Short mmCIF file of C-alpha atoms in Angstrom, two decimals:
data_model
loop_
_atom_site.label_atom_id
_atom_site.label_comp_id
_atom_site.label_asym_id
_atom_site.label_seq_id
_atom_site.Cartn_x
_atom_site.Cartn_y
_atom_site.Cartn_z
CA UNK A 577 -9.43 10.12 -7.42
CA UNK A 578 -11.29 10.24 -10.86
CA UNK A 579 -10.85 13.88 -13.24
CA UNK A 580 -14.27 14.91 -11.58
CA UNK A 581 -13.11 14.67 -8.05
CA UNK A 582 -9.38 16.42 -9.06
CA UNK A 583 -8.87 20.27 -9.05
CA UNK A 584 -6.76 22.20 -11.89
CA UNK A 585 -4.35 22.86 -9.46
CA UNK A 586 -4.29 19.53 -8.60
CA UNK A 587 -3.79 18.00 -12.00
CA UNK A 588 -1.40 20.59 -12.49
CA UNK A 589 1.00 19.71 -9.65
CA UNK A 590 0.60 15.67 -11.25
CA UNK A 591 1.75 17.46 -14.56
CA UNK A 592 4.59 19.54 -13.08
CA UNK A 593 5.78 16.46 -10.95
CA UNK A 594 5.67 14.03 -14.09
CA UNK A 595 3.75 11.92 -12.03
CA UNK A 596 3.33 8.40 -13.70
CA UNK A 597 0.73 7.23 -11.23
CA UNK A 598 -1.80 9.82 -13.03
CA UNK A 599 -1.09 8.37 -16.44
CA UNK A 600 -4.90 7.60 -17.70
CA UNK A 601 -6.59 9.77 -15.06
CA UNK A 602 -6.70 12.74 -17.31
CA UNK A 603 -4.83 14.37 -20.26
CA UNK A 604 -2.89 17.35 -20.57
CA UNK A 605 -3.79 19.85 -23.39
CA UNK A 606 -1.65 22.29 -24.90
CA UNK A 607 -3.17 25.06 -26.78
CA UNK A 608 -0.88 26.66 -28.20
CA UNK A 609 0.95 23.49 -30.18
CA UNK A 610 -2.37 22.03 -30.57
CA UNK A 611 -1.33 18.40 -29.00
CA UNK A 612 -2.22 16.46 -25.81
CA UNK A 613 0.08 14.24 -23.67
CA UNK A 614 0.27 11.97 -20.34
CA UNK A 615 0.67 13.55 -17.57
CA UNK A 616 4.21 12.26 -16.91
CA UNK A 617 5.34 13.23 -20.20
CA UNK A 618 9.44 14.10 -20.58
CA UNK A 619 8.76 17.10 -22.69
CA UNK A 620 9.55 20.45 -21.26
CA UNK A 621 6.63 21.86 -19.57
CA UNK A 622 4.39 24.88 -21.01
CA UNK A 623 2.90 27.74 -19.40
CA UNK A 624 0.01 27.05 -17.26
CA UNK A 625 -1.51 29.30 -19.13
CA UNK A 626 -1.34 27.52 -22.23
CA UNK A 627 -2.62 24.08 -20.46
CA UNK A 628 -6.59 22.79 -20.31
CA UNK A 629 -6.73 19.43 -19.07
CA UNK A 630 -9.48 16.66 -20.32
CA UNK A 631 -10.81 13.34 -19.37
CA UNK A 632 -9.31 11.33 -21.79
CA UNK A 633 -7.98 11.26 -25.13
CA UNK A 634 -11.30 11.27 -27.27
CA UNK A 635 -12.22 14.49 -25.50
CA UNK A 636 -9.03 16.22 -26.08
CA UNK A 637 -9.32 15.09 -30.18
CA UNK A 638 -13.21 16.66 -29.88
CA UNK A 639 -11.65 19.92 -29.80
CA UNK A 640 -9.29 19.56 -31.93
CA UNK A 641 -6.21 18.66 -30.44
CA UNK A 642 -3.73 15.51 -31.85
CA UNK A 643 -1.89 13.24 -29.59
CA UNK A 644 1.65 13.84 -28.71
CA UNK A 645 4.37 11.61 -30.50
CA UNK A 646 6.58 11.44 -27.53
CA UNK A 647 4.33 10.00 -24.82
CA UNK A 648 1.66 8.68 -26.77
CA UNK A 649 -0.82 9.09 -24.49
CA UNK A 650 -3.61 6.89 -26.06
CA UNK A 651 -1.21 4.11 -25.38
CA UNK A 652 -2.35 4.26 -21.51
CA UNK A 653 -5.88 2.47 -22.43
CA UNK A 654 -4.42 -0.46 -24.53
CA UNK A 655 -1.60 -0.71 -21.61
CA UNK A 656 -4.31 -0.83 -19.32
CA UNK A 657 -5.95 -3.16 -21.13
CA UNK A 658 -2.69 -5.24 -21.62
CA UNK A 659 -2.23 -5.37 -17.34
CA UNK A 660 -6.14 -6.42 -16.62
CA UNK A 661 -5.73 -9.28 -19.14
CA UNK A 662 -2.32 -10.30 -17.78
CA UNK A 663 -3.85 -10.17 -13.96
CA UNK A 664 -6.82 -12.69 -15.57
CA UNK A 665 -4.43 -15.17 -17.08
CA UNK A 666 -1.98 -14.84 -13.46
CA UNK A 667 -5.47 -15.57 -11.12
CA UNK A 668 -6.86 -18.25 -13.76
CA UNK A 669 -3.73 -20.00 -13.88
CA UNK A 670 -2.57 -23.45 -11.48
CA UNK A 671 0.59 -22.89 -12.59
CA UNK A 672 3.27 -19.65 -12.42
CA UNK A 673 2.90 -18.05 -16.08
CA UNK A 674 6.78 -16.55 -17.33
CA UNK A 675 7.24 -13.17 -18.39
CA UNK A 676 7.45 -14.19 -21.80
CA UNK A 677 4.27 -15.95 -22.00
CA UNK A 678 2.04 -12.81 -20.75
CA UNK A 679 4.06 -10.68 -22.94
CA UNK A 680 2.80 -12.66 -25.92
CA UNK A 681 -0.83 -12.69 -24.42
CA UNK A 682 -0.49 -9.23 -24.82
CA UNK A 683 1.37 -8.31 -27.72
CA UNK A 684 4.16 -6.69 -26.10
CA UNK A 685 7.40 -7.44 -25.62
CA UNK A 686 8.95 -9.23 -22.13
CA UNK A 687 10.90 -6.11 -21.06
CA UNK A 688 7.91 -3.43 -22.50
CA UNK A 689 5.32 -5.77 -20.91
CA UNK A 690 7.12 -5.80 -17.17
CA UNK A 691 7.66 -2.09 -17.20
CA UNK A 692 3.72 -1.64 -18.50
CA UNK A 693 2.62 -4.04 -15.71
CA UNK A 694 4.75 -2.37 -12.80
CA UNK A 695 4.12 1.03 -13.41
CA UNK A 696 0.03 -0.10 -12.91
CA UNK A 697 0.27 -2.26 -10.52
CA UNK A 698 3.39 -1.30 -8.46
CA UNK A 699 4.83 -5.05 -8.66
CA UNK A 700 6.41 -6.82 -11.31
CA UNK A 701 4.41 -9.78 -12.59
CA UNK A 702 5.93 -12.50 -10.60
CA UNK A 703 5.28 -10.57 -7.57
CA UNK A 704 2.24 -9.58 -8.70
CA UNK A 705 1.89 -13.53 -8.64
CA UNK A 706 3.70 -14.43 -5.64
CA UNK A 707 1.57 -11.69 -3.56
CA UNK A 708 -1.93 -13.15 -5.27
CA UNK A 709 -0.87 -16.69 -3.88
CA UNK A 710 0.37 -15.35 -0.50
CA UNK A 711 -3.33 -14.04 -0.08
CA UNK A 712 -4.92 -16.86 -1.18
CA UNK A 713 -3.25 -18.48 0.92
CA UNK A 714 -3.98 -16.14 4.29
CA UNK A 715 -7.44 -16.34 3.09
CA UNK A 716 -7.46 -20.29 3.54
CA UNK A 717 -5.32 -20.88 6.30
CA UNK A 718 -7.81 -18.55 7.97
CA UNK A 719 -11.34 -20.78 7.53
CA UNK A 720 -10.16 -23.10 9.59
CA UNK A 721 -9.36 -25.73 7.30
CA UNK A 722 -6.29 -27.94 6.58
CA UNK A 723 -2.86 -26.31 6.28
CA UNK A 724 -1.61 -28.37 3.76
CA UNK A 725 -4.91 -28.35 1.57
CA UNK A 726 -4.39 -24.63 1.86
CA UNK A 727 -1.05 -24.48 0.65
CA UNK A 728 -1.83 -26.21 -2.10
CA UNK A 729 -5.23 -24.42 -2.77
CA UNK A 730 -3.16 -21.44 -2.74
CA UNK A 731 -1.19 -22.54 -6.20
CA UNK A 732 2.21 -23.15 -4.36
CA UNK A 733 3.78 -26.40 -5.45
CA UNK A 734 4.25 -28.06 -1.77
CA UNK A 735 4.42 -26.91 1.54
CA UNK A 736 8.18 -26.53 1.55
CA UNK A 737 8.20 -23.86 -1.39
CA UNK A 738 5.33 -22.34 0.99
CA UNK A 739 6.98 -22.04 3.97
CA UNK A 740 10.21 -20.99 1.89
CA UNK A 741 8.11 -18.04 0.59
CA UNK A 742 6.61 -16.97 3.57
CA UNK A 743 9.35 -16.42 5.78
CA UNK A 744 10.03 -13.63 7.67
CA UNK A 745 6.16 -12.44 6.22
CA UNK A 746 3.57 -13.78 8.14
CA UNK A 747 5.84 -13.58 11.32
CA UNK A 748 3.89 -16.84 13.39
CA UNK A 749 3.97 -20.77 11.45
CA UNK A 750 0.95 -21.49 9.46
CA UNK A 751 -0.41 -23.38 12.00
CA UNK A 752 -0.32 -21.00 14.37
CA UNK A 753 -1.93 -18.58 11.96
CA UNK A 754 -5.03 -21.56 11.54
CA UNK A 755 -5.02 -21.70 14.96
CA UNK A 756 -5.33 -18.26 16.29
CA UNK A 757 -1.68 -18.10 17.42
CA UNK A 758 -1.03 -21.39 18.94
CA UNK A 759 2.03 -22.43 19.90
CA UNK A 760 2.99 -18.56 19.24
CA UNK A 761 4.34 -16.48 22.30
CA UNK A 762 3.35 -13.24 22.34
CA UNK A 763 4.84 -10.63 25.42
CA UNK A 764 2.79 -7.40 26.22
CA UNK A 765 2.58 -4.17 28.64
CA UNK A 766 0.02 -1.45 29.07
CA UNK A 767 2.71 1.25 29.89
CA UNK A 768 1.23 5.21 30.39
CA UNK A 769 2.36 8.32 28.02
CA UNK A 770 1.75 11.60 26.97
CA UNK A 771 -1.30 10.10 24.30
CA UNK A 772 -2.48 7.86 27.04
CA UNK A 773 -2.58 4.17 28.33
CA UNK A 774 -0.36 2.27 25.09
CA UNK A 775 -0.74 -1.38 24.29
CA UNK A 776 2.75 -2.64 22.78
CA UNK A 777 2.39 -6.55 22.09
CA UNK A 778 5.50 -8.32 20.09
CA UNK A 779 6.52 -11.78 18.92
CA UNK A 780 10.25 -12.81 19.01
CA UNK A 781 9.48 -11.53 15.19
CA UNK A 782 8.60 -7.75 16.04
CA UNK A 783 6.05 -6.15 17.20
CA UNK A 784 2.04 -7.30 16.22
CA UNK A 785 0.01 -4.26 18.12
CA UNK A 786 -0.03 -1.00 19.09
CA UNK A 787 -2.62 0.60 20.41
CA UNK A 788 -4.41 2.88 23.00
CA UNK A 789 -6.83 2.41 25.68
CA UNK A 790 -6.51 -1.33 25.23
CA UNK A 791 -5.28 -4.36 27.26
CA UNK A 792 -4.89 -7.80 27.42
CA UNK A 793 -8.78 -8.88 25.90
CA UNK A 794 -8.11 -7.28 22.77
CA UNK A 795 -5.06 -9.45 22.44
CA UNK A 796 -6.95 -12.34 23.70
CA UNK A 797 -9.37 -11.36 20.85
CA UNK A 798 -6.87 -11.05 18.06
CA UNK A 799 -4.90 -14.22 19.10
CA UNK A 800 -7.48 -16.31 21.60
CA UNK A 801 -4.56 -19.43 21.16
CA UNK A 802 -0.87 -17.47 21.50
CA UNK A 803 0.63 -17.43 24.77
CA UNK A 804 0.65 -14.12 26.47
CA UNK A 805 3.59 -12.82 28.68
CA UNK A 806 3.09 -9.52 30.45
CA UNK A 807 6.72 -7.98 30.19
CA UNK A 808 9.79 -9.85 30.10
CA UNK A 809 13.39 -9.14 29.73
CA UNK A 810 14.01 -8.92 25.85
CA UNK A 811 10.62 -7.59 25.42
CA UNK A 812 11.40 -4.26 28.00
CA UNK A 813 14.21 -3.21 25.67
CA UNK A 814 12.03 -3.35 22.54
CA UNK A 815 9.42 -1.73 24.31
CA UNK A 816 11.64 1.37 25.25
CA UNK A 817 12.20 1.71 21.45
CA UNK A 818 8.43 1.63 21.01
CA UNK A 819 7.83 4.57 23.55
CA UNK A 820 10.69 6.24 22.58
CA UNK A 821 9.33 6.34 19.05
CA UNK A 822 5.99 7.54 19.79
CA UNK A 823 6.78 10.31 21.96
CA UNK A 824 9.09 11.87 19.86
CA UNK A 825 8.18 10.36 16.02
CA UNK A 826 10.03 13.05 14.37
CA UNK A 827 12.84 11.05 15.18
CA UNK A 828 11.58 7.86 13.12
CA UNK A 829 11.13 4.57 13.79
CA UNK A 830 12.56 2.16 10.77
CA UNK A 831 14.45 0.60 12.97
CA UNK A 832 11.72 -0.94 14.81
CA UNK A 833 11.30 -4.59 13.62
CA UNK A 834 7.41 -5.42 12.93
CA UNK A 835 5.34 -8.83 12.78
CA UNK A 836 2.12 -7.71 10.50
CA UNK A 837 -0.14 -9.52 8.26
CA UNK A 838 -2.24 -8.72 5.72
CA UNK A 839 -3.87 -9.09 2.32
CA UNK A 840 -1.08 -8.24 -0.39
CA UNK A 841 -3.29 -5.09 -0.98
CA UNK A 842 -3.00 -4.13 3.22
CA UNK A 843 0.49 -5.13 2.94
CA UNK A 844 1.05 -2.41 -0.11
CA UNK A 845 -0.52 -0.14 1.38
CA UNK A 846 1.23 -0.14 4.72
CA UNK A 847 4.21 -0.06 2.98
CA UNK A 848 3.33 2.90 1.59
CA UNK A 849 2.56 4.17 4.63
CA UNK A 850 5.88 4.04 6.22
CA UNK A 851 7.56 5.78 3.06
CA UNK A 852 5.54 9.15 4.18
CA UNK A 853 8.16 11.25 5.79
CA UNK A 854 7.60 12.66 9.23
CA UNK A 855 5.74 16.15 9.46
CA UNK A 856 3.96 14.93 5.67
CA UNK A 857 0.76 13.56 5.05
CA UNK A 858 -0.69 12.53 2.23
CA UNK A 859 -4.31 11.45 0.75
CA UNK A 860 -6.02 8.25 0.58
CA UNK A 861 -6.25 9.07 -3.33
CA UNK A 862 -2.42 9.46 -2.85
CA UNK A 863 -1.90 6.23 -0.98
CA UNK A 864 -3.91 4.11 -3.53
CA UNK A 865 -2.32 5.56 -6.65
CA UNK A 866 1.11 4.60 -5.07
CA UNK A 867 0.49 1.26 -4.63
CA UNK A 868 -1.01 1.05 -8.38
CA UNK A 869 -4.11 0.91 -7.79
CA UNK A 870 -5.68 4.48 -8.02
CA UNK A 871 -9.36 3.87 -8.63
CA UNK A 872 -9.26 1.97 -5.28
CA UNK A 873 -9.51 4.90 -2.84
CA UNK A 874 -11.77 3.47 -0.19
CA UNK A 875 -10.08 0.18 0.06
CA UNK A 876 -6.62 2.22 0.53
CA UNK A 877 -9.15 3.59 3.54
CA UNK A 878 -9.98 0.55 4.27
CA UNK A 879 -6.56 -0.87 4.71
CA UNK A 880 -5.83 1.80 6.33
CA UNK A 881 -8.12 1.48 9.44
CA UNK A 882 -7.18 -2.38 9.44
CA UNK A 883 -3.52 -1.50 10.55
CA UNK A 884 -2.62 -3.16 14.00
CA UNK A 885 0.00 -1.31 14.77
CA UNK A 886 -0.76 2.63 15.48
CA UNK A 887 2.20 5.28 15.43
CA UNK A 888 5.04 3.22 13.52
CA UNK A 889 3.00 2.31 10.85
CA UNK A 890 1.69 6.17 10.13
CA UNK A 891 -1.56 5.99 9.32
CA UNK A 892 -1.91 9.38 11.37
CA UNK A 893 -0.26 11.12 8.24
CA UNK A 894 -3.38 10.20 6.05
CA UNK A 895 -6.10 12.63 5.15
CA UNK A 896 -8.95 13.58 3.35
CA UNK A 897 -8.24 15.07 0.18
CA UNK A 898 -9.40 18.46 1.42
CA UNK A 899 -6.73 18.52 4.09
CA UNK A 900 -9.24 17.77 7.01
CA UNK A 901 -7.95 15.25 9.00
CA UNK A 902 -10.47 12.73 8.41
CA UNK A 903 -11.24 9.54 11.11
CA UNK A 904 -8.60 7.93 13.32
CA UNK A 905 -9.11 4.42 15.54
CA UNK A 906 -8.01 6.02 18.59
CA UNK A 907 -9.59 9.48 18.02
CA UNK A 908 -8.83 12.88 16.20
CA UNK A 909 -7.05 14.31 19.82
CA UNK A 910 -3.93 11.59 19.16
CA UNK A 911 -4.10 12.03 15.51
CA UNK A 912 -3.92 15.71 15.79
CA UNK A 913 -0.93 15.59 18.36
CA UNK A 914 1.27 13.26 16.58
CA UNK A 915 0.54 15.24 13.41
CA UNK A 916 1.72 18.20 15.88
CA UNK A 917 5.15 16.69 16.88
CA UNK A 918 6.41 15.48 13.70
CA UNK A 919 5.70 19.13 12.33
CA UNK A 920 8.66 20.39 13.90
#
């Protein structure tokens, strides 16, 4: 969401929320002390009245206005500048880069830098790291090449630090994730509800799809190697959970373990996802500016649609900026009924 494609009111609500994620987006002016500030800056708020808002810094000094001590709101370009240069030296290095190393590269200090580089990108620098290798490394494994020469393309020092780093994330063994799921077991069941016919697969990790109006092939087609069970014991009692959850989702569904896998940017964003509170929505502008990354609105869409597993990962509570409801996989009559339930 760019200043041209935010309202007043909008920016306004950023403004009266302090919200950092807006920081560089637009600036706030204040006519009556003559200054201009961040949107998230601590000082006490003045009337709306009082308040024009700008693109950036140079347009705020063309009329006049100085920038506010406190914030220091034409800080947000060099810190901006400071993050894209660290994020060069992190994806153009073999080897993990320490804190105080990028500081330097950037003329801030360790502690300044890490708060600079999490507030834009949502992860510290390490993870920022850590997350860039992980997806280099899901990106490999998944041409069809050698796992090991994948680990190690990846930048991780041998597969044992892989494997250390991955578990509990990518939910199947890497060869299994070369291989299309073999040597994973995977038990499913088509079971009916109020939204229709429900898919519910699951690994002994959690569970890897939900859907409607699917069946077996399009697990076949997701995993053409994994071994699929139609029910099973263990599985039943996870799968009450599961229906349990999506006919009522008011009632949440945290507790229901999942086995997803992403990019680090699908992975953000589904996090974000599950943080959006039942009878809430919120924007794909919103959803991309929470995980750091606000200029990226139609990948946040993107990532969105690529979620496997409908209903306990929300993306139902996502809409267009205008409040229309925007697309959904399954169709707007489920979308618009789950929005329904949780409203209560």
């Amino acid at each position: 969401m760019g200043f041209d494609t935010m309202t007043d009111d909008e920016r306004w609500d950023a403004v009266c929320a302090r919200d950092k994620a807006f920081d560089g987006r637009f600036m706030t002016g204040v006519l009556t002390t003559g200054i201009y500030c961040r949107p998230s800056c601590a000082a006490r708020h003045p009337l709306r009245d009082n308040v024009r808002f700008f693109a950036d810094g140079a347009a705020a000094r063309a009329t006049g206005l100085r920038p506010c001590k406190r914030c220091l709101p034409d800080d947000v370009a060099r810190d901006e500048g400071a993050v894209i240069k660290a994020i060069a030296a992190i994806k153009g290095s073999e080897e993990p880069l320490a804190l105080a190393d990028l500081a330097a590269r950037t003329g801030y200090s360790p502690t300044h830098f890490q708060r600079v580089f999490s507030r834009h990108t949502g992860l510290s620098p390490a993870a920022y790291a850590r997350a860039l290798r992980e997806e280099r490394a899901r990106t490999a494994l998944s041409g069809g090449g050698r796992v090991t020469d994948a680990i190690y393309d990846a930048g991780f020092s041998g597969p044992s630090r892989f494997y250390e780093n991955m578990e509990g994330r990518m939910g199947m063994t890497a060869s299994a994730w070369v291989n299309g799921g073999k040597g994973a077991t995977i038990h499913w069941a088509v079971v009916p509800t109020s939204l229709g016919d429900m898919l519910v697969a699951a690994t002994d990790k959690g569970v890897c799809r939900l859907s409607f109006a699917e069946g077996r092939e399009a697990l076949e087609e997701r995993f053409p190697a994994a071994e699929l069970i139609e029910g099973g014991e263990e599985f039943a009692a996870l799968l009450k959970q599961v229906v349990v959850a999506v006919e009522a989702p008011v009632n949440g569904f945290d507790h229901i373990p999942l086995d997803v896998k992403g990019t680090a940017f699908q992975e953000a964003v589904w996090r974000e996802l599950r943080k959006i509170p039942a009878g809430e929505t919120r924007s794909y502008a919103d959803i991309a500016a929470a995980v750091g990354k606000p200029k990226a609105v139609r990948a946040a869409g993107s990532a969105n649609g690529a979620n496997n597993v409908a209903v306990l990962i929300p993306c139902h509570r996502v809409v267009r900026s205008d409040g229309t409801l925007g697309g959904y996989a399954y169709g707007l009559p489920i979308k618009e009924e789950l929005l329904k339930r949780e409203s209560f």
